[in-house]
mmCIF file of C-alpha atoms in Angstrom:
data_model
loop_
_atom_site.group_PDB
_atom_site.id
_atom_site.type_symbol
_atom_site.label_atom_id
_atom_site.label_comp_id
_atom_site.label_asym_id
_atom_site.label_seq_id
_atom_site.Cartn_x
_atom_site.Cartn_y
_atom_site.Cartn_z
ATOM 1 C CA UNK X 1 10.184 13.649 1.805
ATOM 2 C CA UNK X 2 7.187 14.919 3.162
ATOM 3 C CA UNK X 3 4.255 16.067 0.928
ATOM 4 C CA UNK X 4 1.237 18.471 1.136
ATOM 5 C CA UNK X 5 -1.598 17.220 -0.383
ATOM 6 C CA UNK X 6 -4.784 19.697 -0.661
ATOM 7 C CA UNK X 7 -8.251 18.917 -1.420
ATOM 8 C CA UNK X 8 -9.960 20.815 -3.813
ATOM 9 C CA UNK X 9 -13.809 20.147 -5.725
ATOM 10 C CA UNK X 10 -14.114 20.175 -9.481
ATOM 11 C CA UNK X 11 -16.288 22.790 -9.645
ATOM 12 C CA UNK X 12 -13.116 25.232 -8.039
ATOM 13 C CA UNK X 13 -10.223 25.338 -10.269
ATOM 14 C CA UNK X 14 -8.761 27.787 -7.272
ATOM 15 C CA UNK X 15 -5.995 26.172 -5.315
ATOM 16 C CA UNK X 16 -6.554 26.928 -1.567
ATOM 17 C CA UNK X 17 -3.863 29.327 0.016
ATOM 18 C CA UNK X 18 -0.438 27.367 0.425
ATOM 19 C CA UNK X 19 1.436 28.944 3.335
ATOM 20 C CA UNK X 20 4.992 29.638 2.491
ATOM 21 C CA UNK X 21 6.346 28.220 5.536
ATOM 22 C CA UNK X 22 5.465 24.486 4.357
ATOM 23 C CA UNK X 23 8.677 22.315 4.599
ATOM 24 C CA UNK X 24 8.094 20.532 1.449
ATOM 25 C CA UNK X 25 5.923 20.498 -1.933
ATOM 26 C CA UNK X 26 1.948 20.704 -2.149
ATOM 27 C CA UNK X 27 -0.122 19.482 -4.620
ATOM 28 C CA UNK X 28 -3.805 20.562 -5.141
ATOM 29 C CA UNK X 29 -5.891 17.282 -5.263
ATOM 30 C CA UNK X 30 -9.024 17.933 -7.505
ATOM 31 C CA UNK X 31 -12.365 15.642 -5.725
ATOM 32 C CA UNK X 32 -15.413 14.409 -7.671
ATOM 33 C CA UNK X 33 -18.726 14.866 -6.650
ATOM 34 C CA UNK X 34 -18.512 11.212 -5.333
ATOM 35 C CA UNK X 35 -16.204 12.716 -3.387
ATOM 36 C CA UNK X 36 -18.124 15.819 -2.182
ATOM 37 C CA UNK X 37 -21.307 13.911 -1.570
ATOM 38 C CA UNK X 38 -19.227 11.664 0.707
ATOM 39 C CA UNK X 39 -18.323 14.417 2.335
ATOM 40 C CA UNK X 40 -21.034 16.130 3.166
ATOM 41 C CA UNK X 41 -22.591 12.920 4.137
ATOM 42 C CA UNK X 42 -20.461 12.608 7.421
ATOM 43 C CA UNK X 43 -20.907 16.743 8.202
ATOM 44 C CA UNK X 44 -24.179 15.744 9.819
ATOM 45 C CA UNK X 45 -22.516 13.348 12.225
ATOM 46 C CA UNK X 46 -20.122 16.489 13.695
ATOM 47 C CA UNK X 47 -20.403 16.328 17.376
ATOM 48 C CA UNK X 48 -22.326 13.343 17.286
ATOM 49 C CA UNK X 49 -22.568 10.160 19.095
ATOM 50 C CA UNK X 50 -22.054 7.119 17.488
ATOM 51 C CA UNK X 51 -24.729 4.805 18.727
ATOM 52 C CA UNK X 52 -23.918 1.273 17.632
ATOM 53 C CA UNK X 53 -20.152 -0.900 17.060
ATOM 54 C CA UNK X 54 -22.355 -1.274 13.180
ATOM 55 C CA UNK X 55 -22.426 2.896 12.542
ATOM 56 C CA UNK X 56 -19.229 3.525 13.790
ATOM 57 C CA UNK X 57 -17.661 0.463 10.727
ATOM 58 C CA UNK X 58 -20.177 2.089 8.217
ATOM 59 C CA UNK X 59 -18.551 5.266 8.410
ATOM 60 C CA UNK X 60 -15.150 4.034 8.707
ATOM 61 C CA UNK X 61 -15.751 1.851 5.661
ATOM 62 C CA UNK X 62 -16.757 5.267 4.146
ATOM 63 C CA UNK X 63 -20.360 3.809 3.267
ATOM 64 C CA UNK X 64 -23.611 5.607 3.529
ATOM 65 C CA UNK X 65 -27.404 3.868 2.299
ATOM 66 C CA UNK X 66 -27.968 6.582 -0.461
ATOM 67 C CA UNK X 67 -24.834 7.000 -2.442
ATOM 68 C CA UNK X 68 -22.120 4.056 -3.720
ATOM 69 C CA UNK X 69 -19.695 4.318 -1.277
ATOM 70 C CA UNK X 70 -16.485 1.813 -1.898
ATOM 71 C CA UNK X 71 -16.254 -0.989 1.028
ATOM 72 C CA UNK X 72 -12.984 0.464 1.655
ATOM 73 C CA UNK X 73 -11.281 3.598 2.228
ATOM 74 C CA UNK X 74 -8.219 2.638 0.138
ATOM 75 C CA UNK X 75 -10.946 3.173 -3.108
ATOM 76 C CA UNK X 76 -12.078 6.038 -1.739
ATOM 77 C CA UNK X 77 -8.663 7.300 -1.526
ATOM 78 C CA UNK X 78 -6.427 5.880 -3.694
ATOM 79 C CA UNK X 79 -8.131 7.736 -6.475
ATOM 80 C CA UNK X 80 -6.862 11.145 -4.953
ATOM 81 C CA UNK X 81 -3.389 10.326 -5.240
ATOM 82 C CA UNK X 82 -1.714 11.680 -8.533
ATOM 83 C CA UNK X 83 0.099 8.517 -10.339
ATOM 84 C CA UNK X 84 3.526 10.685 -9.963
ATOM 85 C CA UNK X 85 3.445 10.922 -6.136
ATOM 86 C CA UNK X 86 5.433 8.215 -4.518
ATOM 87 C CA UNK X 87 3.482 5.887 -3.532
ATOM 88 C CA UNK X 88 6.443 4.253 -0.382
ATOM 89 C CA UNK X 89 9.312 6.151 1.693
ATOM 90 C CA UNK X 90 7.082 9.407 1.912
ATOM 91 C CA UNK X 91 5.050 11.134 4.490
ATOM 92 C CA UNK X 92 1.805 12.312 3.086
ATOM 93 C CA UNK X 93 0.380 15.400 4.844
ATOM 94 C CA UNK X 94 -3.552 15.742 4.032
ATOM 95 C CA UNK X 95 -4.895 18.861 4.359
ATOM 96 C CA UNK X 96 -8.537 18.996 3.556
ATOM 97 C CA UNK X 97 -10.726 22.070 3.272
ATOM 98 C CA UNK X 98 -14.208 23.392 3.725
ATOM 99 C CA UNK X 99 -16.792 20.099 3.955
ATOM 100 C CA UNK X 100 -13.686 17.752 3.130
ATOM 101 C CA UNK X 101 -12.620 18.648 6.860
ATOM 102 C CA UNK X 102 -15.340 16.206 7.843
ATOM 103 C CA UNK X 103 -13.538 12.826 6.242
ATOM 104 C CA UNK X 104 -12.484 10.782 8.875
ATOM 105 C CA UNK X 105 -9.265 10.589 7.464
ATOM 106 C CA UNK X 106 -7.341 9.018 10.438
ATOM 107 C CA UNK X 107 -9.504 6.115 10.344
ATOM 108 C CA UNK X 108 -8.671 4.767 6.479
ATOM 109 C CA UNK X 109 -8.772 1.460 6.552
ATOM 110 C CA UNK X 110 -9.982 -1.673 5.775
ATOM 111 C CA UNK X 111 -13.180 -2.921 7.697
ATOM 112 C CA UNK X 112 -13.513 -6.849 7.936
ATOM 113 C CA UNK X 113 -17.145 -8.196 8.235
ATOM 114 C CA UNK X 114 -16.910 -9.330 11.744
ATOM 115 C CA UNK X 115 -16.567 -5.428 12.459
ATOM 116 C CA UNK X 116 -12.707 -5.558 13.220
ATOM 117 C CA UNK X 117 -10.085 -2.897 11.708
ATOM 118 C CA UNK X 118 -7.532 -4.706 9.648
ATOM 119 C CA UNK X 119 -4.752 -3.280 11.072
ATOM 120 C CA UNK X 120 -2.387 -5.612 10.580
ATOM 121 C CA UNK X 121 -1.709 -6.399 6.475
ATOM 122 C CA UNK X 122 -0.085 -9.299 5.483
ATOM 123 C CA UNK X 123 3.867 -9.550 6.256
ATOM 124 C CA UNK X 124 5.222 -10.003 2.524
ATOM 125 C CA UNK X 125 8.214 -12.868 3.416
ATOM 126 C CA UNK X 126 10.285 -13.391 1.098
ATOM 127 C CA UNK X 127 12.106 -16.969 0.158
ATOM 128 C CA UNK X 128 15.231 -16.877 -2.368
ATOM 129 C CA UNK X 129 17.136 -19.822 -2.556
ATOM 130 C CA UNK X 130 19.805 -20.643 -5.502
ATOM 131 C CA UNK X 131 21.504 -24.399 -5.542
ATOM 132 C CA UNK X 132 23.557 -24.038 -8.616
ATOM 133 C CA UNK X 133 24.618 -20.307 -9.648
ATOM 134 C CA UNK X 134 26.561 -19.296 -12.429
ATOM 135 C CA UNK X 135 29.972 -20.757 -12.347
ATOM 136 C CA UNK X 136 29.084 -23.303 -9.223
ATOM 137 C CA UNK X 137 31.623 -25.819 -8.931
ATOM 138 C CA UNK X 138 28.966 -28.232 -6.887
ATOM 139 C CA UNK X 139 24.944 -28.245 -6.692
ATOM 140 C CA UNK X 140 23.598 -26.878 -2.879
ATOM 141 C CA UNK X 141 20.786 -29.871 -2.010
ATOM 142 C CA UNK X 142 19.317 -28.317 0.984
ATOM 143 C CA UNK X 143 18.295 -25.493 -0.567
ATOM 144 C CA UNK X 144 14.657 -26.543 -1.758
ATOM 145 C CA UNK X 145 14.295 -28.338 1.659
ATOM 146 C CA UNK X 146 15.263 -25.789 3.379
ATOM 147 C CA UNK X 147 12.676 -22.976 1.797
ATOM 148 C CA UNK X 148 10.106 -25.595 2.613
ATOM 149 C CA UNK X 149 10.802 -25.663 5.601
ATOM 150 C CA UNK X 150 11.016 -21.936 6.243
ATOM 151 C CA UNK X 151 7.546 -22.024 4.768
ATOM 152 C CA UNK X 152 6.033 -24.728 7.217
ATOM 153 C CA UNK X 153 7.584 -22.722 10.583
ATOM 154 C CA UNK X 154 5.757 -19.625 9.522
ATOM 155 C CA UNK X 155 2.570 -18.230 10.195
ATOM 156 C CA UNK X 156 -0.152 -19.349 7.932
ATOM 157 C CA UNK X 157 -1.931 -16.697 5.948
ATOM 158 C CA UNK X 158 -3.234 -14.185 6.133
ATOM 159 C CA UNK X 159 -0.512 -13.050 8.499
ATOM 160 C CA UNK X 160 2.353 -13.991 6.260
ATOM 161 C CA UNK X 161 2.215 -13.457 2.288
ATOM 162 C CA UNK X 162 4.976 -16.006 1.464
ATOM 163 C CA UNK X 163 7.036 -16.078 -2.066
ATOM 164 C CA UNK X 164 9.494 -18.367 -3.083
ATOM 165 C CA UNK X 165 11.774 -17.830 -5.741
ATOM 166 C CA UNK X 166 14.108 -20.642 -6.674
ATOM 167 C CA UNK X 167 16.285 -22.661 -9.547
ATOM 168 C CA UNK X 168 15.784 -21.226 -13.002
ATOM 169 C CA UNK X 169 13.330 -17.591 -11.228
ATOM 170 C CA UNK X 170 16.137 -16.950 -8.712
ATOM 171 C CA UNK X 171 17.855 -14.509 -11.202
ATOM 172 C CA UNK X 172 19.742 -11.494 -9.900
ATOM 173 C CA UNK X 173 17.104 -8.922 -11.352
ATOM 174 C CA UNK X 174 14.244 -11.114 -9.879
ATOM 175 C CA UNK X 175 15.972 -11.239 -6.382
ATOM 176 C CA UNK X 176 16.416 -8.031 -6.955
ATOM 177 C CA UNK X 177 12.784 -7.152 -7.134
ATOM 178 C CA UNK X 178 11.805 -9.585 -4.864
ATOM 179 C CA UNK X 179 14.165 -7.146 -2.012
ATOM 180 C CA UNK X 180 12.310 -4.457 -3.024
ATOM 181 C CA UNK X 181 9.105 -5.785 -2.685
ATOM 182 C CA UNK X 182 9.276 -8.005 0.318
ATOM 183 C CA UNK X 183 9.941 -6.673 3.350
ATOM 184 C CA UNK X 184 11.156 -9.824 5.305
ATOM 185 C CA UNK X 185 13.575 -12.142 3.352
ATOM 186 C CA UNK X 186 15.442 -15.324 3.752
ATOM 187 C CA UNK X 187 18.538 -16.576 1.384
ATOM 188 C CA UNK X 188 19.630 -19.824 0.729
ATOM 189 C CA UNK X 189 22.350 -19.814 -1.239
ATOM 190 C CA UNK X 190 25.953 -19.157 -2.195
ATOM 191 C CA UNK X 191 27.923 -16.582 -0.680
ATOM 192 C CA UNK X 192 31.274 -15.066 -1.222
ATOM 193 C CA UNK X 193 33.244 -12.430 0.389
ATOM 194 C CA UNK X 194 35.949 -10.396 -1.792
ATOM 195 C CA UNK X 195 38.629 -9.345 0.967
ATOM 196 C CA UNK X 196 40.216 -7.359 -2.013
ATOM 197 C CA UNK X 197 37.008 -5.425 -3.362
ATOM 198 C CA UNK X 198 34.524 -5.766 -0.427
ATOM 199 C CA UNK X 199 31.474 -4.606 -2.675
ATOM 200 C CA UNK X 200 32.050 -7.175 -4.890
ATOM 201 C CA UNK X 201 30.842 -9.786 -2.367
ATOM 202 C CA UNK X 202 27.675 -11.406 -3.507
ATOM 203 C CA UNK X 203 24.724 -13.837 -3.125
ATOM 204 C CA UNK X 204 25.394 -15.985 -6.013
ATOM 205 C CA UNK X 205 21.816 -16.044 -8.151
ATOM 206 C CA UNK X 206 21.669 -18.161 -11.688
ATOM 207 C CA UNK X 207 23.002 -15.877 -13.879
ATOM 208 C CA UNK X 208 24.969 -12.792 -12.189
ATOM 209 C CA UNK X 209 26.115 -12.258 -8.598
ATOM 210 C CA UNK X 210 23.451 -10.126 -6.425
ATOM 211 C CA UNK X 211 26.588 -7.970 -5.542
ATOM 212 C CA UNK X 212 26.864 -5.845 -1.803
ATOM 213 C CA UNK X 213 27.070 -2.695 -4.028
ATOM 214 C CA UNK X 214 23.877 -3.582 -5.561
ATOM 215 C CA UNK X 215 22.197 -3.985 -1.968
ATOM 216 C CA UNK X 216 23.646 -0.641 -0.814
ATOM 217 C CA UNK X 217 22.218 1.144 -3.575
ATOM 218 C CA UNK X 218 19.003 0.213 -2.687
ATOM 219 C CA UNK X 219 16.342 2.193 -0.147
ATOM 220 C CA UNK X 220 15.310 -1.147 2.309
ATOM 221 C CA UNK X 221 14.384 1.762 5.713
ATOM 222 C CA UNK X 222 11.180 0.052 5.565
ATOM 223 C CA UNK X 223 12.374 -3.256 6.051
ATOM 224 C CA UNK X 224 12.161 -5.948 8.604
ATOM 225 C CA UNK X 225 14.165 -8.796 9.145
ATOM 226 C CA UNK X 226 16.839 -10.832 6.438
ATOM 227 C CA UNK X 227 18.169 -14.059 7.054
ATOM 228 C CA UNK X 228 21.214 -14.900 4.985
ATOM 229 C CA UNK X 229 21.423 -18.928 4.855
ATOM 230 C CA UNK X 230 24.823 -18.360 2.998
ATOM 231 C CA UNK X 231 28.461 -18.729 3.708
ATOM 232 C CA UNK X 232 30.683 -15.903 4.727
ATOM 233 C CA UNK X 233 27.919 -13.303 4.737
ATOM 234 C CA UNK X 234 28.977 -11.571 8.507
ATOM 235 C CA UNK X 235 32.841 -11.593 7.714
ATOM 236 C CA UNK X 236 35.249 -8.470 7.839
ATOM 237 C CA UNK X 237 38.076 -7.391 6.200
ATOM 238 C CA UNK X 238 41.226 -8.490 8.510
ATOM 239 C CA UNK X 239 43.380 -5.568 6.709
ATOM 240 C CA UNK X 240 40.759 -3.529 8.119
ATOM 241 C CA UNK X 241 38.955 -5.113 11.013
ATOM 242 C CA UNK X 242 37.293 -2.186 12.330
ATOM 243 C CA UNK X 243 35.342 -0.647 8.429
ATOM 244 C CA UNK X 244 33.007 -4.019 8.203
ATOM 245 C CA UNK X 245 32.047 -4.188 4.735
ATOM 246 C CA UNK X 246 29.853 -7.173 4.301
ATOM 247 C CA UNK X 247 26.342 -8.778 2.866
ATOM 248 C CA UNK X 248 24.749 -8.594 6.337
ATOM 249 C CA UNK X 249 26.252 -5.106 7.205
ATOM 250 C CA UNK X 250 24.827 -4.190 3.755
ATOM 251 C CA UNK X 251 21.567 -4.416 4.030
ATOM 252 C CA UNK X 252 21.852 -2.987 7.702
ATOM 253 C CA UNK X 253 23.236 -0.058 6.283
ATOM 254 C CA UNK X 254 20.573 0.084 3.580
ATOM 255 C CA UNK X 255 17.908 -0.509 6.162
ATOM 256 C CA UNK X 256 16.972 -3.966 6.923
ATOM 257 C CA UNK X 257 16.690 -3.463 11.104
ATOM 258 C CA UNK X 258 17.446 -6.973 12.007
ATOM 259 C CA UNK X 259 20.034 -9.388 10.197
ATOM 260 C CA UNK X 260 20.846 -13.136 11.027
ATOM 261 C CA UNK X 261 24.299 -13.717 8.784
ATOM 262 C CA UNK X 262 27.437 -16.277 9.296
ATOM 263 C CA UNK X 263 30.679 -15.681 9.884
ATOM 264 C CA UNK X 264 32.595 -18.279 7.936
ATOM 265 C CA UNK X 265 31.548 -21.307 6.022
ATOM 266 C CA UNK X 266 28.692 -23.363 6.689
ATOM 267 C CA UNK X 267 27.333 -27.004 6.115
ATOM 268 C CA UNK X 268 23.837 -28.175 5.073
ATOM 269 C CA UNK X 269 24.001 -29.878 8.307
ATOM 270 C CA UNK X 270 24.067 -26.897 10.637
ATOM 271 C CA UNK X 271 21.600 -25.155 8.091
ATOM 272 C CA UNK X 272 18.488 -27.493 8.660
ATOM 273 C CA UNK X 273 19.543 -27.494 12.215
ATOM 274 C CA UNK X 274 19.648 -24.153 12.760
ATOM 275 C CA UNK X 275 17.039 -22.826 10.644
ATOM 276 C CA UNK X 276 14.392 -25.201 11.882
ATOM 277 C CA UNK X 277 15.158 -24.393 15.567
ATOM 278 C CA UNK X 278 15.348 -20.637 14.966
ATOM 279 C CA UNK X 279 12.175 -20.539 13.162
ATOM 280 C CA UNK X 280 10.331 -22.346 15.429
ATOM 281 C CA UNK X 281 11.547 -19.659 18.097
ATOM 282 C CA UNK X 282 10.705 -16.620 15.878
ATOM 283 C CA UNK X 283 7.181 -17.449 15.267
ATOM 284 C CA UNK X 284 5.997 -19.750 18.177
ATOM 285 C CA UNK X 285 3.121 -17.593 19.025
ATOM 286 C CA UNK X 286 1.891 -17.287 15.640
ATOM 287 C CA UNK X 287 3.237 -13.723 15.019
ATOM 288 C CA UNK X 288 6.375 -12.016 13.266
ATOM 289 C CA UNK X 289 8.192 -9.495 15.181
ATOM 290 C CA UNK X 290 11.697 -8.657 13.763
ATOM 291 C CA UNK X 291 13.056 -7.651 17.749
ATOM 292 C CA UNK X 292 12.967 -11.483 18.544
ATOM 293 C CA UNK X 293 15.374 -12.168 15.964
ATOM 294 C CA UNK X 294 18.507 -12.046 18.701
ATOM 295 C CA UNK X 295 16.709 -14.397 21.234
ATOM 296 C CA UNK X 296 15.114 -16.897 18.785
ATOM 297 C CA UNK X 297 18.538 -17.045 17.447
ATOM 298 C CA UNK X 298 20.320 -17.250 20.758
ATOM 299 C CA UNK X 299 17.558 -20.461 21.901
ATOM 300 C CA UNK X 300 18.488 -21.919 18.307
ATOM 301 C CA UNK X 301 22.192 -22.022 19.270
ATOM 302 C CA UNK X 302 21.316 -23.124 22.465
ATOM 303 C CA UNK X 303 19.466 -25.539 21.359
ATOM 304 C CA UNK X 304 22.533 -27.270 19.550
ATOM 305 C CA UNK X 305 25.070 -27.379 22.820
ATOM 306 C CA UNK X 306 24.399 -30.813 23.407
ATOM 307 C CA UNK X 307 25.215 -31.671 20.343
ATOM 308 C CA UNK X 308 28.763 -33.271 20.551
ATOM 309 C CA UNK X 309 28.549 -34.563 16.708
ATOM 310 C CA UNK X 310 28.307 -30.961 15.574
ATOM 311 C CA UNK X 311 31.548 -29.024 15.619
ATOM 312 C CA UNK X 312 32.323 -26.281 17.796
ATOM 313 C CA UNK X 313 33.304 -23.444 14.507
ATOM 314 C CA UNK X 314 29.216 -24.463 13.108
ATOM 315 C CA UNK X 315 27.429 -24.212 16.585
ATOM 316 C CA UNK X 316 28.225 -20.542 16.951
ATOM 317 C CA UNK X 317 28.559 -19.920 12.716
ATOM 318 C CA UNK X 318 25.583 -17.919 12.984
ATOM 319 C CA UNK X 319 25.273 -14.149 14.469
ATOM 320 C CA UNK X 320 23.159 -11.396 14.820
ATOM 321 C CA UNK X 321 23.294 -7.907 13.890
ATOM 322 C CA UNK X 322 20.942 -5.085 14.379
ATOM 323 C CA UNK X 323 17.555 -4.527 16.339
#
C-alpha cells in the first residue's frame, strides 16, 4: 500500500489540496512549532554551500545551536506518524508544504559521532532451536550446540542483533513472533512432512507444531535468509511431484528470498558439519548478504567430499532454494 502523508502546522486546521489522481489514501499530518521552527531553520541554507563534513551531519542530524533539536531524525519524525499507520510493508509518500519543503527529508537518518551515516542497522538473526517437542519420542542433543555455534560464526554486533530462543521459550506463538520480527532465521529442530495434508507439515516447537499453513499465512516479503536445520523440510509430494508443498517452499512463497532446507532425514553428525562449514562461508568477510547463501552452501558440501566416513544420502541432504 502506498500512503500520502501531508504536512500541515497547528495553527492551520486546513488540509492542503489532495489531488484526486493519488493512487492511494492521504492523511494530513498536523506539525508543532518544534516542528516549524525546524523548518524554517534550514530555509536559510536553500541554495547554499555546505562548508564543512561537521555542518553538513548537523543538519542531517536535524540539530541547530538555538532550538532542541533531537540527535536523530527518527525523533524528529517518528512523532509525525499517526499510531494507526503501518508502521512495515508500506510505502510512505511525504509530501511537505510551504517552509516544510525545506526538511531534508531524504537524508533521515541516524548520524554516528565519528560523522558517518548509519546506513546499515543491525541484521535482527534469529536462532530457534527445539530438542524435545511435544510428543518427541527422543531428545535432539545438538541443538543447544548447534545455536552456539551459529552464534560464534556470525558477525559480532552491531552488525548482527542475535536472539536465541530455545527449550521451555521455543513455543509455537514465540517462534511465531520471533518470524515476524527477525528477518534472518535459523531452525534447529524437528521436522515432519505430511504427504497426506501437506500444510500440516511442521517445525515441531514445545507445545504445538509451527504448521506450513501457519508460515503461509504470514507476510515475510521483507525477509532475508532461513535456514531450516530440520529433517524433511525440502521434500515433495511424490503423488504430485511437480505442486511442491513444503516448509522451505513455504516461507519462499511467503517471502523469505533465500532458503537452505533438507531433503530427507538428517543426523547430528552432518548438522555440526555442515552448519559450521556453511557459516563460516556465509559470513567470512564479516558481512551478511542473503545472495551468498547458494555458494557458501555449495563450498560447505564441498567441503565434506573427502569425507569417506560420511554417507553419500547426508553429503548432498542439504539444498538451496531461492535468491
Amino acid at each position: 500500500m502506498i500512503q500520502f502523508l501531508f504536512f500541515k502546522s497547528v495553527e492551520n486546521r486546513t488540509a492542503p489540496t489532495i489531488p484526486m489522481l493519488l493512487n492511494g489514501p492521504a492523511t494530513s499530518l498536523p506539525m508543532s512549532k518544534f516542528h516549524i521552527h525546524a523548518a524554517k531553520s534550514f530555509a536559510p541554507l536553500a541554495g547554499s554551500v555546505l562548508s564543512t563534513e561537521t555542518s553538513a551531519q548537523s543538519i542531517l542530524r536535524f540539530q541547530h545551536p538555538t532550538i532542541d533539536i533531537p540527535t536523530s531524525s527518527d525523533d524528529l519524525l517518528t512523532p509525525l506518524l499517526p499510531m494507526h499507520l503501518p508502521r512495515k510493508h508500506s510505502a510512505l509518500r511525504w509530501c511537505p508544504t510551504s517552509l516544510f519543503n525545506f526538511l531534508p527529508l531524504h537524508a533521515a537518518g541516524e548520524y554516528r559521532a565519528n560523522g558517518d551515516h548509519d546506513r546499515s542497522p543491525s541484521v535482527p538473526f534469529a536462532a530457534i532451536g527445539q530438542n524435545l517437542p511435544a510428543g518427541a519420542s527422543f531428545t535432539l542433543d545438538c541443538v543447544e550446540p548447534e545455536l552456539e555455534l551459529v552464534r560464534s560464526l556470525l558477525p559480532l554486533p552491531p552488525t548482527v542483533s542475535f536472539t536465541k530462543i530455545t527449550s521451555v521459550d521455543a513455543t509455537k506463538s514465540r517462534a511465531l513472533r520471533a518470524l515476524r520480527d527477525n528477518t534472518w532465521l535459523h531452525f534447529s529442530c524437528h521436522g515432519t512432512q505430511k504427504s497426506d495434508d501437506p500444510f500440516k507439515s511442521a517445525f515441531l516447537m514445545r507445545d504445538q507444531p509451527l504448521t506450513l499453513l501457519d508460515i503461509t499465512q504470514m507476510d515475510l516479503s521483507l525477509h532475508e535468509f532461513a535456514f531450516l536445520s530440520a529433517c524433511d523440510t525440502a521434500v515433495g509430494v511424490p503423488t504430485t511431484p511437480d505442486e511442491v508443498i513444503h516448509l522451505a517452499a513455504g516461507l519462499q512463497f511467503a517471502g523469505v528470498k533465500s532458503v537452505v532446507g533438507t531433503l530427507w532425514k538428517v543426523t547430528d553428525a552432518t548438522v555440526q558439519r555442515l552448519v559450521e562449514e556453511f557459516y563460516k562461508n556465509f559470513c567470512k568477510d564479516g558481512t551478511m548478504n542473503s545472495k551468498r547463501a547458494a555458494r557458501a552452501l555449495h563450498q560447505a558440501v564441498h567441503s565434506l567430499v573427502r569425507d569417506r566416513d560420511m554417507p553419500l544420502d547426508q553429503r548432498i541432504v542439504f539444498m538451496h532454494i531461492g535468491a
